[in-house]
Amino acid sequence: MGLNMTEHGANTEMNELLNSMQQQIQGDASPLRDLDEFSDVGLIAKQYNRVSDIRDRALNALKDRTENLEIVRRELEEKAERLKQANADAEAASRVKSEFLANMSHEIRTPMTAVLGYTDLLIEESWGRPGSLKLLEVIKRNGNYLLEIINDILDISKIESGNLTIETVPFSLMEKLKEIHSLMSVRAENQEIRFKLSFKGKIPVTIQSDPTRLKQILINLIGNAIKFTPDGGRVSMETSFLTTECGTPLLQFQVQDTGIGMTSKQMKSLYQPFVQADTSTTRKFGGTGLGLAISRRLAEMLGGDLVCESVPKEGTTFTLTVKIGDSETIRFHEDPMAALKAIQVSRPRGDGHFEQKMKGVCSVLLAEDGVDNQRLISTLLKKEGARVMLAENGDIAVRRALDAQKKGKPFDVILMDMSMPILDGYGATRELREQGYNLPIVALTAHAMSGDRDKCIEAGCNDYTTKPVNREQLREIVRTYQSAIPEETPMESVC
């Protein structure tokens, strides 16, 4: 009988324990009531309470962590939104900057076309009047200097924004060096400075790089050397072929002068934009301090570097290295100096015409809204033997081009200004192409920012040239697009 009572009590406690566990499973958070801690059921209840307590603490910790994670998530979302807005603001600022520079470039280049162009015309007509000729040369020199400044500002802006592109094409190294030597020799002679090119070892016949940017760097380095060298000094450039430890072929150009030199302190700020050695340098020699900053960054973009060594009052040496393509395809000159001397630099005659008589005549439609530039460009074209018709906006240009084609006397080329009233050059070019007009259209524009050429080509232009337009550019256009038809009655120019 006693045994049955004991079993009954145990069963009762177990039932109570199971009922309490069931209530906790259903959400009752109170611990199990105290049972006989020395009984099996009591021990189970005690351990269950301990496990429940640990579980509750873990759940509370998990809840706290979840709440903290939610706070962090919201903070990250807010930061991401602020970063997104900051990026949008930066992009907007970059667009405003690019638009400002593009507009500044256009607004400066447009009047510079007239300034430099009319100066050239006056120089042609000033023979026998040396006083006038000297004054005109001053105007031209300062006009070109102003143009160099705007070009430098645009270049550094494009480099900093990542919009400057480098092309890699094969070209003759000697032809490029001959071109540079011909240009810089004149500048050196004006300061009574001896300037020479030399070579060390074997020199490649053809290299792969960006010929325009390589020329820009070398002209800047040689120009600086001439500028900072006193009259009677020496400037030289030695070209040599190198290979890196991994076998990459390089060209090295060492530009050395006997100029004023620099201290180590001055050299620390050498490649910073808008900075020169000191303020006295700017006052005495001029310059914006952009040239070397641009040159070094271009050197890096060409796969090389630009370094400097200098001794005050003794001179400076700039060493430029650039990558030049695949070593397996490189051929070398046996005698580099003889190869350089063998290259002939083509020059137009002093009267502005080619040595060889041109066949036929070039018929040109000049779409240009500026009256000054209309007169200038048409005058220069006529001096090259072209026939010119004017159109002061894109709408008139479209009508005159289609009308001439319909009459069987199409223009050999259309020179299309891209910024005109009523219908701009982009719209006019697209409309002509949509109408089936497939004759040459050359963009003639003051827009010279990165991407402007691509924009003109995408609109349907065959080629692109920038203002200020010079005599050589127009001469090349006339020569390229002149027809083989004998010259007829001159076309009437219409403004």
XYZ file of C-alpha atoms in Angstrom:
495
model
C 0.000 0.000 0.000
C 2.838 2.415 0.857
C 4.511 1.662 -2.424
C 1.394 2.500 -4.363
C 1.067 5.804 -2.561
C 4.687 6.651 -3.414
C 4.130 5.816 -7.039
C 0.970 7.901 -7.046
C 2.814 10.894 -5.622
C 5.556 10.576 -8.197
C 3.054 10.333 -11.005
C 1.287 13.403 -9.695
C 4.532 15.415 -9.568
C 5.445 14.222 -13.048
C 2.057 15.217 -14.370
C 2.422 18.636 -12.761
C 5.891 18.947 -14.270
C 4.648 18.001 -17.713
C 1.721 20.399 -17.424
C 4.059 23.234 -16.407
C 6.404 22.444 -19.304
C 3.441 22.485 -21.662
C 2.376 25.889 -20.304
C 5.878 27.242 -20.836
C 5.875 25.957 -24.389
C 2.603 27.824 -24.887
C 4.128 31.069 -23.597
C 4.090 31.051 -19.807
C 7.391 32.634 -18.816
C 7.201 31.793 -15.075
C 9.633 29.125 -13.861
C 8.421 25.721 -12.734
C 7.262 25.648 -9.117
C 9.585 24.187 -6.593
C 9.398 20.439 -6.256
C 11.222 18.071 -4.001
C 14.761 18.739 -5.095
C 15.827 15.286 -3.923
C 13.304 13.472 -6.064
C 13.928 12.578 -9.699
C 11.087 14.842 -10.788
C 12.485 17.709 -8.710
C 15.914 17.315 -10.256
C 14.382 17.329 -13.728
C 12.421 20.472 -12.897
C 15.520 22.163 -11.489
C 17.568 21.378 -14.594
C 14.715 22.442 -16.842
C 14.489 25.792 -15.025
C 18.256 26.220 -15.435
C 18.043 25.466 -19.160
C 15.047 27.789 -19.523
C 16.954 30.558 -17.774
C 19.927 30.097 -20.087
C 17.573 30.021 -23.053
C 15.837 33.206 -21.932
C 19.134 35.014 -21.435
C 20.281 33.858 -24.878
C 17.022 34.977 -26.439
C 17.271 38.352 -24.738
C 20.873 38.725 -25.931
C 19.798 37.736 -29.429
C 16.987 40.256 -29.251
C 19.415 42.978 -28.163
C 21.825 42.053 -30.942
C 19.001 42.020 -33.463
C 17.925 45.473 -32.332
C 21.525 46.678 -32.522
C 21.895 45.190 -35.999
C 18.711 46.931 -37.070
C 20.103 50.219 -35.770
C 23.374 49.597 -37.624
C 21.427 48.641 -40.757
C 19.460 51.869 -40.624
C 22.672 53.854 -40.049
C 24.322 52.118 -43.031
C 21.289 52.839 -45.180
C 21.452 56.494 -44.141
C 25.201 56.600 -44.865
C 24.645 54.877 -48.211
C 21.995 57.440 -49.068
C 24.305 60.294 -48.046
C 27.120 58.736 -50.088
C 24.781 58.347 -53.040
C 23.789 61.990 -52.724
C 27.445 63.017 -52.351
C 28.314 61.074 -55.511
C 25.416 62.702 -57.336
C 26.591 66.120 -56.125
C 30.182 65.336 -57.203
C 28.997 64.186 -60.631
C 26.862 67.297 -60.968
C 29.826 69.473 -59.970
C 32.015 67.611 -62.468
C 29.425 68.183 -65.209
C 29.205 71.869 -64.333
C 33.004 72.105 -64.397
C 33.205 70.277 -67.733
C 30.444 72.439 -69.203
C 32.184 75.576 -67.950
C 35.542 74.506 -69.428
C 33.916 73.491 -72.698
C 32.125 76.829 -72.902
C 35.278 78.723 -71.930
C 37.250 76.837 -74.574
C 34.643 77.619 -77.230
C 34.316 81.277 -76.284
C 38.091 81.818 -76.322
C 38.855 79.768 -79.432
C 36.175 81.465 -81.535
C 37.586 85.025 -81.293
C 41.156 83.651 -81.391
C 40.347 82.309 -84.872
C 39.747 85.868 -86.019
C 42.692 87.344 -84.082
C 45.294 84.903 -85.382
C 43.753 84.538 -88.830
C 43.528 88.228 -89.614
C 47.013 88.722 -88.164
C 48.339 86.178 -90.679
C 46.572 87.991 -93.494
C 48.022 91.329 -92.395
C 51.493 89.801 -92.151
C 51.148 88.664 -95.772
C 50.282 92.202 -96.828
C 52.953 93.945 -94.722
C 56.059 93.220 -96.804
C 58.167 96.326 -97.155
C 56.847 97.706 -93.856
C 59.112 96.104 -91.224
C 57.690 98.223 -88.398
C 54.161 96.952 -89.016
C 55.416 93.411 -89.522
C 57.178 93.439 -86.149
C 54.021 94.604 -84.354
C 51.930 91.927 -86.070
C 54.416 89.246 -85.065
C 54.002 90.387 -81.456
C 50.214 90.019 -81.751
C 50.560 86.570 -83.280
C 53.091 85.382 -80.696
C 50.931 86.495 -77.775
C 47.796 85.079 -79.384
C 49.472 81.692 -79.731
C 50.662 81.909 -76.131
C 47.097 82.559 -74.955
C 45.990 79.529 -76.949
C 48.688 77.382 -75.307
C 47.401 78.424 -71.879
C 43.823 77.407 -72.620
C 45.057 74.113 -74.088
C 47.079 73.402 -70.918
C 44.098 74.183 -68.681
C 41.875 71.866 -70.707
C 44.506 69.102 -70.676
C 45.035 69.175 -66.913
C 41.276 69.205 -66.403
C 40.822 66.185 -68.665
C 43.640 64.325 -66.927
C 42.268 64.983 -63.431
C 38.745 63.942 -64.448
C 40.018 60.782 -66.164
C 38.644 61.879 -69.518
C 41.944 62.130 -71.373
C 42.383 59.176 -73.705
C 45.658 57.822 -75.056
C 45.843 56.131 -78.450
C 48.446 53.524 -79.348
C 49.326 53.514 -83.035
C 52.464 52.660 -85.027
C 54.377 55.655 -86.393
C 57.825 56.616 -87.642
C 59.974 57.814 -84.749
C 62.426 59.664 -86.996
C 59.685 61.592 -88.775
C 58.302 62.721 -85.429
C 61.772 63.707 -84.153
C 62.473 65.596 -87.390
C 59.215 67.482 -86.965
C 60.100 68.380 -83.374
C 63.653 69.385 -84.311
C 62.453 71.662 -87.127
C 59.991 73.387 -84.825
C 62.281 73.837 -81.812
C 65.380 74.824 -83.810
C 63.679 78.063 -84.826
C 62.870 78.865 -81.209
C 66.444 78.102 -80.129
C 67.918 80.231 -82.899
C 65.843 83.204 -81.772
C 67.628 83.017 -78.405
C 71.019 82.208 -79.912
C 71.009 78.811 -78.234
C 72.678 75.761 -79.763
C 70.161 72.926 -80.012
C 70.981 69.437 -81.246
C 69.547 65.922 -81.322
C 71.695 62.852 -80.762
C 71.293 59.100 -80.465
C 72.843 56.434 -78.265
C 72.939 52.902 -79.639
C 70.279 51.357 -81.862
C 67.042 53.259 -82.451
C 63.712 51.721 -83.595
C 62.335 52.525 -87.043
C 58.686 52.377 -85.949
C 57.238 52.523 -82.449
C 53.759 52.085 -81.012
C 52.611 54.929 -78.789
C 50.599 58.147 -78.980
C 52.482 60.428 -81.420
C 50.530 63.545 -80.453
C 51.107 63.172 -76.722
C 54.766 62.156 -77.146
C 55.353 65.262 -79.245
C 53.540 67.372 -76.646
C 55.824 66.141 -73.853
C 59.050 66.591 -75.818
C 58.130 70.056 -77.062
C 57.312 71.071 -73.489
C 60.632 69.738 -72.140
C 62.719 71.265 -74.935
C 60.752 74.513 -74.782
C 61.377 74.784 -71.027
C 65.060 74.031 -71.542
C 65.324 76.826 -74.113
C 63.285 79.228 -71.977
C 65.441 78.750 -68.872
C 68.796 78.758 -70.688
C 70.604 82.095 -71.145
C 71.496 83.265 -74.646
C 74.536 81.426 -75.967
C 73.802 78.295 -73.931
C 73.237 74.720 -75.088
C 70.195 72.430 -75.184
C 70.354 68.820 -76.350
C 68.141 65.752 -76.526
C 69.623 62.252 -76.600
C 67.399 59.338 -77.623
C 68.223 55.748 -76.637
C 66.576 52.323 -76.628
C 66.174 50.432 -73.334
C 64.600 47.231 -72.076
C 63.262 46.592 -68.585
C 64.188 43.570 -66.461
C 61.044 41.822 -67.685
C 61.932 42.549 -71.321
C 59.563 45.473 -71.979
C 61.043 47.776 -74.671
C 61.308 51.467 -73.761
C 62.522 54.644 -75.386
C 64.455 57.110 -73.284
C 64.756 60.828 -74.088
C 67.220 62.916 -72.095
C 66.698 66.668 -72.477
C 69.689 68.538 -71.062
C 70.369 72.270 -70.782
C 72.967 74.654 -69.415
C 70.321 76.865 -67.850
C 69.611 78.321 -64.432
C 69.008 74.965 -62.733
C 67.002 74.313 -59.572
C 67.569 73.594 -55.891
C 66.284 70.402 -54.251
C 63.631 72.513 -52.494
C 62.410 73.924 -55.801
C 62.287 70.442 -57.340
C 59.877 69.159 -54.665
C 57.017 71.173 -56.179
C 58.124 70.641 -59.774
C 55.144 68.558 -60.922
C 52.399 70.333 -58.989
C 49.847 72.098 -61.234
C 49.982 75.912 -61.299
C 53.284 75.894 -59.347
C 56.658 77.107 -60.567
C 60.031 77.097 -58.828
C 59.247 80.452 -57.214
C 57.299 83.634 -57.926
C 60.311 85.305 -59.511
C 60.393 82.534 -62.120
C 56.862 83.373 -63.200
C 57.622 87.085 -63.331
C 60.807 86.659 -65.362
C 60.012 83.723 -67.659
C 56.207 83.519 -67.670
C 54.180 80.331 -67.762
C 51.315 78.768 -65.814
C 53.239 75.952 -64.145
C 51.053 73.360 -65.891
C 53.458 72.037 -68.505
C 55.525 69.689 -66.350
C 52.495 68.469 -64.387
C 50.819 67.542 -67.671
C 54.015 66.040 -69.095
C 54.613 63.740 -66.143
C 51.056 62.469 -66.101
C 51.145 61.912 -69.843
C 54.447 60.029 -69.434
C 52.794 57.733 -66.906
C 49.832 57.211 -69.238
C 52.321 56.259 -71.977
C 53.715 53.544 -69.702
C 56.812 55.401 -68.569
C 57.973 58.171 -66.262
C 59.521 61.621 -66.160
C 62.331 62.370 -63.698
C 64.565 65.375 -63.180
C 68.116 66.095 -62.047
C 69.305 69.654 -61.604
C 72.181 71.723 -60.254
C 71.637 75.435 -59.571
C 73.423 77.693 -62.091
C 74.692 74.659 -64.020
C 71.664 73.159 -65.717
C 68.886 70.579 -65.675
C 68.337 67.136 -67.183
C 64.857 65.687 -67.698
C 64.686 61.970 -68.484
C 61.526 60.726 -70.178
C 60.765 57.038 -70.726
C 57.808 55.605 -72.684
C 56.726 52.130 -73.708
C 56.966 51.488 -77.456
C 55.156 48.223 -78.161
C 56.144 44.593 -78.687
C 59.874 43.871 -78.811
C 59.373 41.077 -81.383
C 58.136 43.504 -84.048
C 60.739 46.249 -83.562
C 63.238 46.952 -86.369
C 66.224 49.243 -85.902
C 68.065 51.895 -87.898
C 71.680 51.024 -88.595
C 72.607 54.711 -88.583
C 69.965 56.765 -86.711
C 71.541 60.151 -87.471
C 71.721 59.420 -91.194
C 68.065 58.312 -91.081
C 67.109 61.579 -89.380
C 68.972 63.718 -91.899
C 67.407 61.815 -94.807
C 63.885 62.865 -93.836
C 62.633 65.893 -95.748
C 60.304 68.323 -94.009
C 57.648 69.465 -96.453
C 57.030 73.200 -96.326
C 54.540 75.288 -98.288
C 55.844 78.115 -100.406
C 55.893 81.583 -98.972
C 53.047 82.713 -101.227
C 50.749 80.200 -99.563
C 50.432 77.821 -102.530
C 51.846 74.371 -103.109
C 54.920 73.848 -105.198
C 52.944 71.515 -107.394
C 50.069 73.039 -109.341
C 46.752 71.742 -107.993
C 44.360 70.148 -110.412
C 40.769 71.276 -110.492
C 39.102 73.344 -107.814
C 37.615 72.638 -104.388
C 33.994 73.676 -103.980
C 33.283 74.486 -100.314
C 30.096 75.217 -98.384
C 31.146 77.096 -95.245
C 28.505 76.892 -92.511
C 29.559 79.553 -89.984
C 27.458 82.069 -88.065
C 30.210 84.494 -86.998
C 30.620 87.302 -89.526
C 34.307 87.849 -88.707
C 35.111 84.168 -89.099
C 32.984 83.935 -92.250
C 35.115 86.571 -93.921
C 38.384 85.197 -92.594
C 37.882 81.520 -93.433
C 36.351 82.223 -96.839
C 39.247 84.564 -97.658
C 41.815 81.939 -96.664
C 39.982 79.255 -98.666
C 39.859 81.466 -101.743
C 43.576 82.137 -101.422
C 44.010 78.366 -101.749
C 41.967 78.381 -104.952
C 38.674 77.168 -103.501
C 35.181 78.321 -104.434
C 33.146 79.212 -101.368
C 29.460 79.590 -100.545
C 28.413 80.728 -97.077
C 25.580 79.627 -94.808
C 24.988 81.443 -91.525
C 23.117 78.620 -89.807
C 22.529 74.884 -90.070
C 19.097 75.178 -91.664
C 20.457 77.239 -94.571
C 23.416 74.869 -94.883
C 21.097 71.872 -95.279
C 18.992 73.593 -97.948
C 22.006 74.817 -99.936
C 23.783 71.466 -99.789
C 20.722 69.537 -100.984
C 19.943 72.153 -103.639
C 23.484 72.006 -105.045
C 23.342 68.216 -105.136
C 19.959 68.319 -106.871
C 21.365 70.631 -109.550
C 24.221 68.207 -110.199
C 26.859 70.586 -108.792
C 27.403 69.302 -105.255
C 29.985 70.772 -102.916
C 33.235 68.859 -102.619
C 33.180 69.426 -98.855
C 31.066 71.142 -96.221
C 32.922 72.893 -93.403
C 30.401 72.738 -90.589
C 30.553 74.938 -87.505
C 28.869 72.927 -84.745
C 27.467 75.880 -82.714
C 25.017 77.880 -84.813
C 21.552 79.399 -84.286
C 18.257 77.933 -85.562
C 19.864 74.546 -86.332
C 23.317 73.670 -85.017
C 25.978 71.693 -86.856
C 25.097 68.404 -85.179
C 21.460 68.671 -86.201
C 22.328 69.880 -89.712
C 24.743 66.999 -90.256
C 22.230 64.413 -89.017
C 19.502 65.859 -91.230
C 21.763 65.758 -94.296
C 22.708 62.140 -93.611
C 19.041 61.210 -93.124
C 18.306 62.837 -96.495
C 20.877 60.532 -98.124
C 23.635 63.137 -98.434
C 26.875 61.129 -98.455
C 29.482 63.727 -99.478
C 32.230 64.882 -97.061
C 31.316 67.002 -94.035
C 34.160 68.284 -91.851
C 33.397 69.648 -88.392
C 35.070 73.033 -87.946
C 34.468 73.857 -84.311
C 35.805 75.679 -81.278
C 34.757 72.725 -79.104
C 38.021 70.950 -78.270
C 37.212 69.023 -75.088
C 37.626 65.277 -74.698
C 34.823 63.516 -76.548
C 33.981 66.424 -78.864
C 35.565 64.679 -81.847
C 33.551 61.498 -81.166
C 30.382 63.570 -80.823
C 30.972 65.143 -84.243
C 31.764 61.792 -85.880
C 28.663 60.213 -84.312
C 26.556 63.028 -85.790
C 27.799 62.027 -89.244
C 30.896 64.160 -89.865
C 33.728 62.567 -91.823
C 36.439 64.504 -90.031
C 37.007 67.067 -87.295
C 39.249 70.093 -86.907
C 39.334 72.750 -84.223
C 39.443 76.511 -84.117
C 41.508 78.608 -84.295
C 41.807 77.237 -87.812
C 45.137 77.929 -89.467
C 46.275 78.246 -93.028
C 47.839 74.795 -93.111
C 44.619 73.109 -91.904
C 42.543 74.793 -94.614
C 45.197 74.084 -97.228
C 45.105 70.392 -96.315
C 41.304 70.358 -96.531
C 41.375 71.986 -99.970
C 44.028 69.545 -101.162
C 42.171 66.531 -99.777
C 38.734 67.345 -101.125
C 39.455 69.232 -104.339
C 37.731 67.715 -107.337
C 39.403 66.781 -110.590
C 36.972 68.986 -112.490
C 38.473 72.008 -114.322
C 37.693 75.314 -112.665
C 34.465 76.907 -113.864
C 32.907 80.282 -113.225
C 33.562 81.195 -109.592
C 30.695 80.455 -107.257
C 29.035 83.475 -105.730
C 29.621 83.850 -102.027
C 26.423 84.518 -100.146
C 26.342 85.867 -96.609
